[in-house]
Amino acid sequence: TRAKEIKIKLGTLLQKPDTAVDLVIPYNEKPEKPAKTQKPSLEEALQWRDSLDKLLQNNYGLASFRSFLKSEFSEENLEFWIACEDYKKTKSPAKMAEKAKKIYDEFIQTEAPKEVNIDHVTKDITVRNLVEPSRSSFDLAQKRVHALMEKDCLPRFLRSPCYQELVL
């Protein structure tokens, strides 16, 4: 019975928009190039080895990491992480529901165009969280994706010529 209730509520949330206003994309699919980003100091760039968060907080680091991931056709995890960060800043419940639907459609649902690799338990919890969207709806999935980037993408980036040029 509970599963049917969740399915009905989620179905309502995921229905096609009725008006053109609902079709407004809540975040840039193709982000603008960051404002003139300053090349990081050697010290800053070296800190990225120890912390994905320091890399993500640095505009130059984020742009370099994104460019590297795009070159490997694996930018969906970073795009999902960025979309979740944007989602958490949303104040309006209506906008939050729109963004939640877009994130679900683009990254979470099976066969999504940019489906992120999360386990089925995390996916199920995330889907349940979307019945009543809140700022923390994607937290677990975002943490899983962050851990994947830290263990897999970051080490590859640190070995890339793009990063090596900054620290040599």
Tab-separated table of N, CA and C in Angstrom:
chain	number	residue	atom	x	y	z
A	1	THR	N	0.832	-1.183	0.000
A	1	THR	CA	0.000	0.000	0.000
A	1	THR	C	0.881	1.252	0.000
A	2	ARG	N	1.880	1.258	0.866
A	2	ARG	CA	2.789	2.416	0.965
A	2	ARG	C	3.494	2.652	-0.378
A	3	ALA	N	3.903	1.549	-1.019
A	3	ALA	CA	4.586	1.669	-2.309
A	3	ALA	C	3.666	2.296	-3.353
A	4	LYS	N	2.376	1.919	-3.323
A	4	LYS	CA	1.419	2.499	-4.271
A	4	LYS	C	1.248	3.984	-4.026
A	5	GLU	N	1.193	4.382	-2.741
A	5	GLU	CA	1.051	5.805	-2.407
A	5	GLU	C	2.248	6.585	-2.950
A	6	ILE	N	3.437	6.060	-2.720
A	6	ILE	CA	4.655	6.721	-3.184
A	6	ILE	C	4.640	6.821	-4.704
A	7	LYS	N	4.246	5.730	-5.375
A	7	LYS	CA	4.212	5.719	-6.832
A	7	LYS	C	3.244	6.773	-7.366
A	8	ILE	N	2.080	6.882	-6.732
A	8	ILE	CA	1.075	7.868	-7.162
A	8	ILE	C	1.605	9.288	-6.953
A	9	LYS	N	2.174	9.542	-5.765
A	9	LYS	CA	2.703	10.888	-5.488
A	9	LYS	C	3.850	11.225	-6.427
A	10	LEU	N	4.745	10.262	-6.651
A	10	LEU	CA	5.874	10.508	-7.538
A	10	LEU	C	5.390	10.716	-8.965
A	11	GLY	N	4.385	9.940	-9.374
A	11	GLY	CA	3.802	10.108	-10.708
A	11	GLY	C	3.264	11.506	-10.901
A	12	THR	N	2.627	12.035	-9.860
A	12	THR	CA	2.100	13.397	-9.914
A	12	THR	C	3.240	14.397	-10.062
A	13	LEU	N	4.300	14.196	-9.287
A	13	LEU	CA	5.451	15.095	-9.333
A	13	LEU	C	6.115	15.068	-10.712
A	14	LEU	N	6.141	13.900	-11.316
A	14	LEU	CA	6.878	13.737	-12.561
A	14	LEU	C	6.041	13.938	-13.823
A	15	GLN	N	4.801	14.409	-13.679
A	15	GLN	CA	3.957	14.648	-14.852
A	15	GLN	C	4.537	15.749	-15.719
A	16	LYS	N	4.163	15.709	-16.987
A	16	LYS	CA	4.622	16.732	-17.934
A	16	LYS	C	4.093	18.092	-17.514
A	17	PRO	N	4.879	19.157	-17.712
A	17	PRO	CA	4.413	20.497	-17.356
A	17	PRO	C	3.239	20.931	-18.221
A	18	ASP	N	2.340	21.718	-17.631
A	18	ASP	CA	1.146	22.177	-18.325
A	18	ASP	C	1.348	23.506	-19.037
A	19	THR	N	2.276	24.301	-18.556
A	19	THR	CA	2.446	25.627	-19.135
A	19	THR	C	3.881	25.834	-19.594
A	20	ALA	N	4.043	26.804	-20.457
A	20	ALA	CA	5.385	27.105	-20.968
A	20	ALA	C	6.309	27.566	-19.850
A	21	VAL	N	5.746	28.189	-18.813
A	21	VAL	CA	6.551	28.663	-17.692
A	21	VAL	C	7.269	27.488	-17.036
A	22	ASP	N	6.602	26.328	-16.981
A	22	ASP	CA	7.204	25.146	-16.368
A	22	ASP	C	8.392	24.618	-17.163
A	23	LEU	N	8.508	25.050	-18.425
A	23	LEU	CA	9.579	24.541	-19.272
A	23	LEU	C	10.889	25.302	-19.101
A	24	VAL	N	10.908	26.333	-18.272
A	24	VAL	CA	12.115	27.114	-18.049
A	24	VAL	C	13.149	26.207	-17.385
A	25	ILE	N	14.319	26.158	-17.967
A	25	ILE	CA	15.373	25.309	-17.410
A	25	ILE	C	15.924	25.993	-16.159
A	26	PRO	N	15.891	25.294	-15.015
A	26	PRO	CA	16.279	25.927	-13.766
A	26	PRO	C	17.776	26.168	-13.596
A	27	TYR	N	18.614	25.477	-14.338
A	27	TYR	CA	20.038	25.758	-14.268
A	27	TYR	C	20.618	25.544	-15.645
A	28	ASN	N	21.734	26.153	-15.897
A	28	ASN	CA	22.330	26.084	-17.227
A	28	ASN	C	22.802	24.678	-17.525
A	29	GLU	N	22.320	24.133	-18.639
A	29	GLU	CA	22.800	22.826	-19.045
A	29	GLU	C	24.243	22.958	-19.511
A	30	LYS	N	24.485	24.014	-20.268
A	30	LYS	CA	25.853	24.293	-20.692
A	30	LYS	C	26.279	25.547	-19.941
A	31	PRO	N	26.966	25.354	-18.831
A	31	PRO	CA	27.327	26.502	-18.011
A	31	PRO	C	28.192	27.493	-18.781
A	32	GLU	N	27.998	28.733	-18.423
A	32	GLU	CA	28.814	29.765	-19.039
A	32	GLU	C	30.240	29.563	-18.562
A	33	LYS	N	31.169	30.018	-19.377
A	33	LYS	CA	32.557	29.927	-18.945
A	33	LYS	C	32.700	30.821	-17.727
A	34	PRO	N	33.434	30.343	-16.710
A	34	PRO	CA	33.563	31.159	-15.508
A	34	PRO	C	34.182	32.515	-15.848
A	35	ALA	N	33.799	33.508	-15.092
A	35	ALA	CA	34.373	34.834	-15.284
A	35	ALA	C	35.882	34.666	-15.198
A	36	LYS	N	36.586	35.508	-15.889
A	36	LYS	CA	38.045	35.410	-15.941
A	36	LYS	C	38.598	34.794	-14.659
A	37	THR	N	38.939	33.533	-14.766
A	37	THR	CA	39.461	32.853	-13.592
A	37	THR	C	40.971	32.974	-13.576
A	38	GLN	N	41.457	33.219	-12.408
A	38	GLN	CA	42.883	33.386	-12.247
A	38	GLN	C	43.522	32.028	-12.020
A	39	LYS	N	44.620	31.788	-12.688
A	39	LYS	CA	45.333	30.539	-12.520
A	39	LYS	C	45.721	30.412	-11.042
A	40	PRO	N	45.519	29.248	-10.459
A	40	PRO	CA	45.812	29.094	-9.033
A	40	PRO	C	47.318	29.096	-8.762
A	41	SER	N	47.659	29.429	-7.549
A	41	SER	CA	49.061	29.343	-7.159
A	41	SER	C	49.430	27.867	-7.077
A	42	LEU	N	50.711	27.588	-7.058
A	42	LEU	CA	51.180	26.204	-6.942
A	42	LEU	C	50.620	25.583	-5.662
A	43	GLU	N	50.629	26.356	-4.588
A	43	GLU	CA	50.136	25.877	-3.286
A	43	GLU	C	48.653	25.474	-3.374
A	44	GLU	N	47.851	26.329	-4.019
A	44	GLU	CA	46.424	26.015	-4.177
A	44	GLU	C	46.224	24.738	-4.992
A	45	ALA	N	46.919	24.662	-6.119
A	45	ALA	CA	46.774	23.496	-6.996
A	45	ALA	C	47.215	22.213	-6.293
A	46	LEU	N	48.241	22.303	-5.475
A	46	LEU	CA	48.713	21.121	-4.745
A	46	LEU	C	47.690	20.663	-3.705
A	47	GLN	N	46.898	21.598	-3.165
A	47	GLN	CA	45.869	21.234	-2.179
A	47	GLN	C	44.778	20.363	-2.799
A	48	TRP	N	44.600	20.460	-4.117
A	48	TRP	CA	43.573	19.669	-4.777
A	48	TRP	C	43.871	18.179	-4.658
A	49	ARG	N	45.154	17.837	-4.499
A	49	ARG	CA	45.529	16.421	-4.341
A	49	ARG	C	44.895	15.819	-3.094
A	50	ASP	N	44.726	16.650	-2.079
A	50	ASP	CA	44.221	16.174	-0.787
A	50	ASP	C	42.722	16.339	-0.627
A	51	SER	N	42.101	17.166	-1.480
A	51	SER	CA	40.701	17.477	-1.230
A	51	SER	C	39.942	17.823	-2.511
A	52	LEU	N	38.991	16.979	-2.855
A	52	LEU	CA	38.112	17.273	-3.983
A	52	LEU	C	37.335	18.556	-3.706
A	53	ASP	N	36.955	18.778	-2.449
A	53	ASP	CA	36.189	19.984	-2.111
A	53	ASP	C	36.971	21.252	-2.412
A	54	LYS	N	38.272	21.249	-2.144
A	54	LYS	CA	39.091	22.440	-2.449
A	54	LYS	C	39.135	22.671	-3.960
A	55	LEU	N	39.197	21.601	-4.721
A	55	LEU	CA	39.176	21.707	-6.175
A	55	LEU	C	37.841	22.289	-6.642
A	56	LEU	N	36.742	21.780	-6.092
A	56	LEU	CA	35.410	22.222	-6.510
A	56	LEU	C	35.108	23.656	-6.093
A	57	GLN	N	35.766	24.142	-5.048
A	57	GLN	CA	35.537	25.513	-4.572
A	57	GLN	C	36.348	26.543	-5.357
A	58	ASN	N	37.301	26.078	-6.136
A	58	ASN	CA	38.154	26.973	-6.897
A	58	ASN	C	37.627	27.048	-8.335
A	59	ASN	N	37.299	28.249	-8.807
A	59	ASN	CA	36.719	28.396	-10.152
A	59	ASN	C	37.606	27.805	-11.244
A	60	TYR	N	38.897	28.057	-11.158
A	60	TYR	CA	39.829	27.528	-12.160
A	60	TYR	C	39.888	26.007	-12.053
A	61	GLY	N	39.934	25.508	-10.823
A	61	GLY	CA	39.975	24.062	-10.597
A	61	GLY	C	38.725	23.387	-11.121
A	62	LEU	N	37.568	23.987	-10.823
A	62	LEU	CA	36.287	23.430	-11.276
A	62	LEU	C	36.232	23.403	-12.809
A	63	ALA	N	36.651	24.497	-13.443
A	63	ALA	CA	36.635	24.568	-14.916
A	63	ALA	C	37.601	23.547	-15.515
A	64	SER	N	38.776	23.390	-14.910
A	64	SER	CA	39.764	22.423	-15.408
A	64	SER	C	39.263	20.999	-15.241
A	65	PHE	N	38.675	20.724	-14.077
A	65	PHE	CA	38.146	19.384	-13.777
A	65	PHE	C	37.011	19.055	-14.752
A	66	ARG	N	36.124	20.017	-14.977
A	66	ARG	CA	35.000	19.816	-15.902
A	66	ARG	C	35.518	19.535	-17.310
A	67	SER	N	36.485	20.331	-17.755
A	67	SER	CA	37.060	20.156	-19.083
A	67	SER	C	37.694	18.764	-19.214
A	68	PHE	N	38.412	18.345	-18.193
A	68	PHE	CA	39.028	17.009	-18.191
A	68	PHE	C	37.962	15.920	-18.289
A	69	LEU	N	36.912	16.038	-17.467
A	69	LEU	CA	35.851	15.022	-17.471
A	69	LEU	C	35.138	14.972	-18.824
A	70	LYS	N	34.921	16.145	-19.427
A	70	LYS	CA	34.280	16.178	-20.752
A	70	LYS	C	35.158	15.460	-21.771
A	71	SER	N	36.466	15.634	-21.662
A	71	SER	CA	37.379	14.974	-22.604
A	71	SER	C	37.313	13.459	-22.460
A	72	GLU	N	36.882	12.986	-21.309
A	72	GLU	CA	36.744	11.544	-21.060
A	72	GLU	C	35.296	11.078	-21.175
A	73	PHE	N	34.416	11.971	-21.578
A	73	PHE	CA	32.978	11.675	-21.697
A	73	PHE	C	32.415	11.150	-20.370
A	74	SER	N	32.822	11.782	-19.283
A	74	SER	CA	32.339	11.331	-17.967
A	74	SER	C	31.996	12.505	-17.058
A	75	GLU	N	31.404	13.544	-17.646
A	75	GLU	CA	31.112	14.743	-16.853
A	75	GLU	C	29.790	14.671	-16.102
A	76	GLU	N	29.009	13.581	-16.268
A	76	GLU	CA	27.677	13.527	-15.644
A	76	GLU	C	27.730	13.612	-14.116
A	77	ASN	N	28.737	13.014	-13.494
A	77	ASN	CA	28.820	13.080	-12.030
A	77	ASN	C	29.021	14.515	-11.549
A	78	LEU	N	29.921	15.231	-12.196
A	78	LEU	CA	30.167	16.627	-11.810
A	78	LEU	C	28.933	17.480	-12.097
A	79	GLU	N	28.291	17.263	-13.225
A	79	GLU	CA	27.095	18.043	-13.552
A	79	GLU	C	25.979	17.771	-12.539
A	80	PHE	N	25.845	16.529	-12.121
A	80	PHE	CA	24.848	16.183	-11.097
A	80	PHE	C	25.185	16.891	-9.789
A	81	TRP	N	26.442	16.857	-9.392
A	81	TRP	CA	26.873	17.495	-8.147
A	81	TRP	C	26.565	19.000	-8.194
A	82	ILE	N	26.876	19.640	-9.317
A	82	ILE	CA	26.624	21.081	-9.478
A	82	ILE	C	25.119	21.356	-9.440
A	83	ALA	N	24.331	20.519	-10.116
A	83	ALA	CA	22.872	20.689	-10.121
A	83	ALA	C	22.320	20.579	-8.698
A	84	CYS	N	22.867	19.650	-7.907
A	84	CYS	CA	22.421	19.485	-6.513
A	84	CYS	C	22.789	20.710	-5.676
A	85	GLU	N	23.962	21.262	-5.893
A	85	GLU	CA	24.373	22.471	-5.168
A	85	GLU	C	23.420	23.619	-5.495
A	86	ASP	N	23.077	23.761	-6.768
A	86	ASP	CA	22.136	24.794	-7.187
A	86	ASP	C	20.759	24.539	-6.569
A	87	TYR	N	20.328	23.295	-6.582
A	87	TYR	CA	19.017	22.904	-6.035
A	87	TYR	C	18.916	23.286	-4.556
A	88	LYS	N	19.977	23.063	-3.809
A	88	LYS	CA	19.957	23.338	-2.360
A	88	LYS	C	19.812	24.835	-2.056
A	89	LYS	N	20.130	25.682	-3.026
A	89	LYS	CA	20.015	27.135	-2.830
A	89	LYS	C	18.617	27.646	-3.159
A	90	THR	N	17.768	26.773	-3.689
A	90	THR	CA	16.421	27.167	-4.112
A	90	THR	C	15.525	27.397	-2.901
A	91	LYS	N	14.819	28.514	-2.903
A	91	LYS	CA	13.948	28.852	-1.773
A	91	LYS	C	12.478	28.549	-2.064
A	92	SER	N	12.027	28.815	-3.261
A	92	SER	CA	10.613	28.632	-3.630
A	92	SER	C	10.267	27.144	-3.771
A	93	PRO	N	9.231	26.679	-3.047
A	93	PRO	CA	8.816	25.270	-3.173
A	93	PRO	C	8.454	24.886	-4.614
A	94	ALA	N	7.837	25.799	-5.354
A	94	ALA	CA	7.470	25.499	-6.743
A	94	ALA	C	8.721	25.303	-7.600
A	95	LYS	N	9.697	26.204	-7.446
A	95	LYS	CA	10.960	26.092	-8.195
A	95	LYS	C	11.696	24.822	-7.784
A	96	MET	N	11.637	24.517	-6.475
A	96	MET	CA	12.312	23.328	-5.960
A	96	MET	C	11.730	22.071	-6.626
A	97	ALA	N	10.411	22.011	-6.751
A	97	ALA	CA	9.769	20.857	-7.389
A	97	ALA	C	10.181	20.766	-8.867
A	98	GLU	N	10.252	21.918	-9.550
A	98	GLU	CA	10.678	21.933	-10.958
A	98	GLU	C	12.100	21.410	-11.100
A	99	LYS	N	12.981	21.934	-10.249
A	99	LYS	CA	14.381	21.518	-10.322
A	99	LYS	C	14.541	20.049	-9.940
A	100	ALA	N	13.776	19.598	-8.945
A	100	ALA	CA	13.846	18.199	-8.528
A	100	ALA	C	13.466	17.289	-9.690
A	101	LYS	N	12.419	17.661	-10.405
A	101	LYS	CA	11.975	16.871	-11.558
A	101	LYS	C	13.052	16.840	-12.634
A	102	LYS	N	13.642	17.986	-12.910
A	102	LYS	CA	14.676	18.056	-13.942
A	102	LYS	C	15.883	17.207	-13.557
A	103	ILE	N	16.314	17.309	-12.307
A	103	ILE	CA	17.464	16.513	-11.853
A	103	ILE	C	17.135	15.022	-11.940
A	104	TYR	N	15.926	14.659	-11.494
A	104	TYR	CA	15.512	13.259	-11.565
A	104	TYR	C	15.525	12.774	-13.018
A	105	ASP	N	14.891	13.544	-13.901
A	105	ASP	CA	14.795	13.145	-15.305
A	105	ASP	C	16.170	13.047	-15.980
A	106	GLU	N	17.056	13.957	-15.619
A	106	GLU	CA	18.338	14.034	-16.306
A	106	GLU	C	19.395	13.084	-15.732
A	107	PHE	N	19.341	12.827	-14.409
A	107	PHE	CA	20.440	12.093	-13.772
A	107	PHE	C	20.067	10.825	-13.009
A	108	ILE	N	18.848	10.726	-12.484
A	108	ILE	CA	18.515	9.647	-11.552
A	108	ILE	C	17.742	8.497	-12.198
A	109	GLN	N	16.716	8.824	-12.967
A	109	GLN	CA	15.860	7.758	-13.485
A	109	GLN	C	16.655	6.803	-14.371
A	110	THR	N	16.203	5.557	-14.420
A	110	THR	CA	16.841	4.545	-15.249
A	110	THR	C	16.813	5.006	-16.703
A	111	GLU	N	17.961	4.871	-17.370
A	111	GLU	CA	18.129	5.297	-18.766
A	111	GLU	C	18.063	6.814	-18.940
A	112	ALA	N	18.306	7.565	-17.866
A	112	ALA	CA	18.352	9.027	-17.973
A	112	ALA	C	19.486	9.408	-18.923
A	113	PRO	N	19.375	10.558	-19.604
A	113	PRO	CA	20.418	10.950	-20.567
A	113	PRO	C	21.813	11.051	-19.943
A	114	LYS	N	21.865	11.467	-18.682
A	114	LYS	CA	23.163	11.598	-18.004
A	114	LYS	C	23.125	10.811	-16.687
A	115	GLU	N	22.599	9.602	-16.746
A	115	GLU	CA	22.387	8.808	-15.533
A	115	GLU	C	23.683	8.634	-14.739
A	116	VAL	N	23.603	8.967	-13.444
A	116	VAL	CA	24.754	8.785	-12.563
A	116	VAL	C	24.726	7.363	-12.007
A	117	ASN	N	25.890	6.873	-11.677
A	117	ASN	CA	26.031	5.506	-11.206
A	117	ASN	C	25.863	5.458	-9.685
A	118	ILE	N	24.627	5.241	-9.241
A	118	ILE	CA	24.366	5.090	-7.807
A	118	ILE	C	23.675	3.747	-7.586
A	119	ASP	N	23.871	3.183	-6.401
A	119	ASP	CA	23.270	1.891	-6.094
A	119	ASP	C	21.751	2.021	-5.984
A	120	HIS	N	21.071	0.892	-6.093
A	120	HIS	CA	19.602	0.924	-6.116
A	120	HIS	C	19.009	1.398	-4.790
A	121	VAL	N	19.679	1.136	-3.679
A	121	VAL	CA	19.170	1.598	-2.378
A	121	VAL	C	19.182	3.131	-2.336
A	122	THR	N	20.293	3.716	-2.765
A	122	THR	CA	20.402	5.178	-2.807
A	122	THR	C	19.362	5.757	-3.758
A	123	LYS	N	19.186	5.119	-4.903
A	123	LYS	CA	18.197	5.584	-5.881
A	123	LYS	C	16.792	5.532	-5.278
A	124	ASP	N	16.465	4.417	-4.601
A	124	ASP	CA	15.139	4.267	-3.990
A	124	ASP	C	14.887	5.325	-2.919
A	125	ILE	N	15.886	5.573	-2.090
A	125	ILE	CA	15.750	6.586	-1.032
A	125	ILE	C	15.550	7.963	-1.669
A	126	THR	N	16.309	8.251	-2.707
A	126	THR	CA	16.192	9.540	-3.396
A	126	THR	C	14.802	9.705	-3.994
A	127	VAL	N	14.295	8.662	-4.637
A	127	VAL	CA	12.955	8.720	-5.228
A	127	VAL	C	11.913	8.964	-4.145
A	128	ARG	N	12.056	8.294	-3.000
A	128	ARG	CA	11.113	8.517	-1.888
A	128	ARG	C	11.211	9.953	-1.377
A	129	ASN	N	12.416	10.484	-1.337
A	129	ASN	CA	12.606	11.869	-0.884
A	129	ASN	C	11.914	12.870	-1.810
A	130	LEU	N	11.736	12.490	-3.064
A	130	LEU	CA	11.150	13.410	-4.048
A	130	LEU	C	9.636	13.485	-3.964
A	131	VAL	N	9.017	12.623	-3.169
A	131	VAL	CA	7.566	12.692	-2.988
A	131	VAL	C	7.215	14.060	-2.408
A	132	GLU	N	8.008	14.518	-1.459
A	132	GLU	CA	7.873	15.868	-0.906
A	132	GLU	C	9.258	16.508	-0.948
A	133	PRO	N	9.609	17.146	-2.060
A	133	PRO	CA	10.964	17.690	-2.220
A	133	PRO	C	11.364	18.663	-1.101
A	134	SER	N	12.594	18.492	-0.637
A	134	SER	CA	13.172	19.404	0.338
A	134	SER	C	14.622	19.650	-0.074
A	135	ARG	N	15.286	20.564	0.596
A	135	ARG	CA	16.681	20.868	0.248
A	135	ARG	C	17.589	19.654	0.357
A	136	SER	N	17.193	18.685	1.186
A	136	SER	CA	18.051	17.511	1.400
A	136	SER	C	17.638	16.301	0.550
A	137	SER	N	16.711	16.479	-0.375
A	137	SER	CA	16.203	15.354	-1.175
A	137	SER	C	17.299	14.556	-1.887
A	138	PHE	N	18.321	15.245	-2.364
A	138	PHE	CA	19.376	14.577	-3.145
A	138	PHE	C	20.658	14.363	-2.339
A	139	ASP	N	20.641	14.662	-1.043
A	139	ASP	CA	21.871	14.614	-0.253
A	139	ASP	C	22.597	13.274	-0.320
A	140	LEU	N	21.870	12.183	-0.128
A	140	LEU	CA	22.522	10.872	-0.124
A	140	LEU	C	23.126	10.573	-1.495
A	141	ALA	N	22.374	10.787	-2.555
A	141	ALA	CA	22.886	10.540	-3.909
A	141	ALA	C	24.089	11.442	-4.195
A	142	GLN	N	24.008	12.695	-3.753
A	142	GLN	CA	25.117	13.624	-3.986
A	142	GLN	C	26.365	13.163	-3.240
A	143	LYS	N	26.194	12.662	-2.022
A	143	LYS	CA	27.347	12.151	-1.261
A	143	LYS	C	27.972	10.953	-1.959
A	144	ARG	N	27.134	10.064	-2.482
A	144	ARG	CA	27.647	8.878	-3.201
A	144	ARG	C	28.432	9.302	-4.447
A	145	VAL	N	27.885	10.244	-5.191
A	145	VAL	CA	28.540	10.713	-6.413
A	145	VAL	C	29.843	11.443	-6.062
A	146	HIS	N	29.830	12.215	-4.994
A	146	HIS	CA	31.042	12.909	-4.537
A	146	HIS	C	32.129	11.876	-4.221
A	147	ALA	N	31.745	10.812	-3.519
A	147	ALA	CA	32.706	9.755	-3.162
A	147	ALA	C	33.259	9.086	-4.429
A	148	LEU	N	32.394	8.858	-5.425
A	148	LEU	CA	32.854	8.278	-6.693
A	148	LEU	C	33.867	9.196	-7.376
A	149	MET	N	33.575	10.486	-7.396
A	149	MET	CA	34.493	11.433	-8.037
A	149	MET	C	35.828	11.461	-7.293
A	150	GLU	N	35.756	11.396	-5.972
A	150	GLU	CA	36.967	11.439	-5.156
A	150	GLU	C	37.847	10.207	-5.389
A	151	LYS	N	37.220	9.051	-5.499
A	151	LYS	CA	37.974	7.800	-5.632
A	151	LYS	C	38.391	7.503	-7.064
A	152	ASP	N	37.608	7.964	-8.040
A	152	ASP	CA	37.844	7.578	-9.421
A	152	ASP	C	38.303	8.745	-10.300
A	153	CYS	N	37.481	9.783	-10.390
A	153	CYS	CA	37.754	10.895	-11.311
A	153	CYS	C	38.938	11.755	-10.859
A	154	LEU	N	38.993	12.073	-9.572
A	154	LEU	CA	40.059	12.955	-9.085
A	154	LEU	C	41.450	12.360	-9.332
A	155	PRO	N	41.694	11.086	-8.986
A	155	PRO	CA	43.036	10.540	-9.256
A	155	PRO	C	43.412	10.601	-10.743
A	156	ARG	N	42.445	10.344	-11.632
A	156	ARG	CA	42.731	10.425	-13.067
A	156	ARG	C	43.053	11.863	-13.466
A	157	PHE	N	42.296	12.813	-12.914
A	157	PHE	CA	42.547	14.234	-13.203
A	157	PHE	C	43.949	14.632	-12.732
A	158	LEU	N	44.330	14.175	-11.536
A	158	LEU	CA	45.638	14.539	-10.980
A	158	LEU	C	46.804	13.990	-11.819
A	159	ARG	N	46.554	12.924	-12.571
A	159	ARG	CA	47.590	12.353	-13.450
A	159	ARG	C	47.559	12.982	-14.846
A	160	SER	N	46.528	13.781	-15.121
A	160	SER	CA	46.352	14.335	-16.470
A	160	SER	C	47.357	15.459	-16.761
A	161	PRO	N	47.677	15.648	-18.048
A	161	PRO	CA	48.575	16.749	-18.435
A	161	PRO	C	48.015	18.111	-17.999
A	162	CYS	N	46.704	18.247	-18.035
A	162	CYS	CA	46.044	19.499	-17.644
A	162	CYS	C	46.463	19.899	-16.218
A	163	TYR	N	46.400	18.953	-15.302
A	163	TYR	CA	46.782	19.246	-13.910
A	163	TYR	C	48.306	19.302	-13.764
A	164	GLN	N	48.999	18.407	-14.416
A	164	GLN	CA	50.456	18.356	-14.281
A	164	GLN	C	51.123	19.674	-14.693
A	165	GLU	N	50.531	20.348	-15.693
A	165	GLU	CA	51.079	21.646	-16.129
A	165	GLU	C	51.012	22.683	-15.005
A	166	LEU	N	50.022	22.552	-14.128
A	166	LEU	CA	49.866	23.525	-13.044
A	166	LEU	C	50.888	23.331	-11.923
A	167	VAL	N	51.325	22.103	-11.742
A	167	VAL	CA	52.162	21.808	-10.575
A	167	VAL	C	53.622	21.530	-10.908
A	168	LEU	N	53.963	21.526	-12.186
A	168	LEU	CA	55.359	21.273	-12.551
A	168	LEU	C	56.087	22.532	-12.910
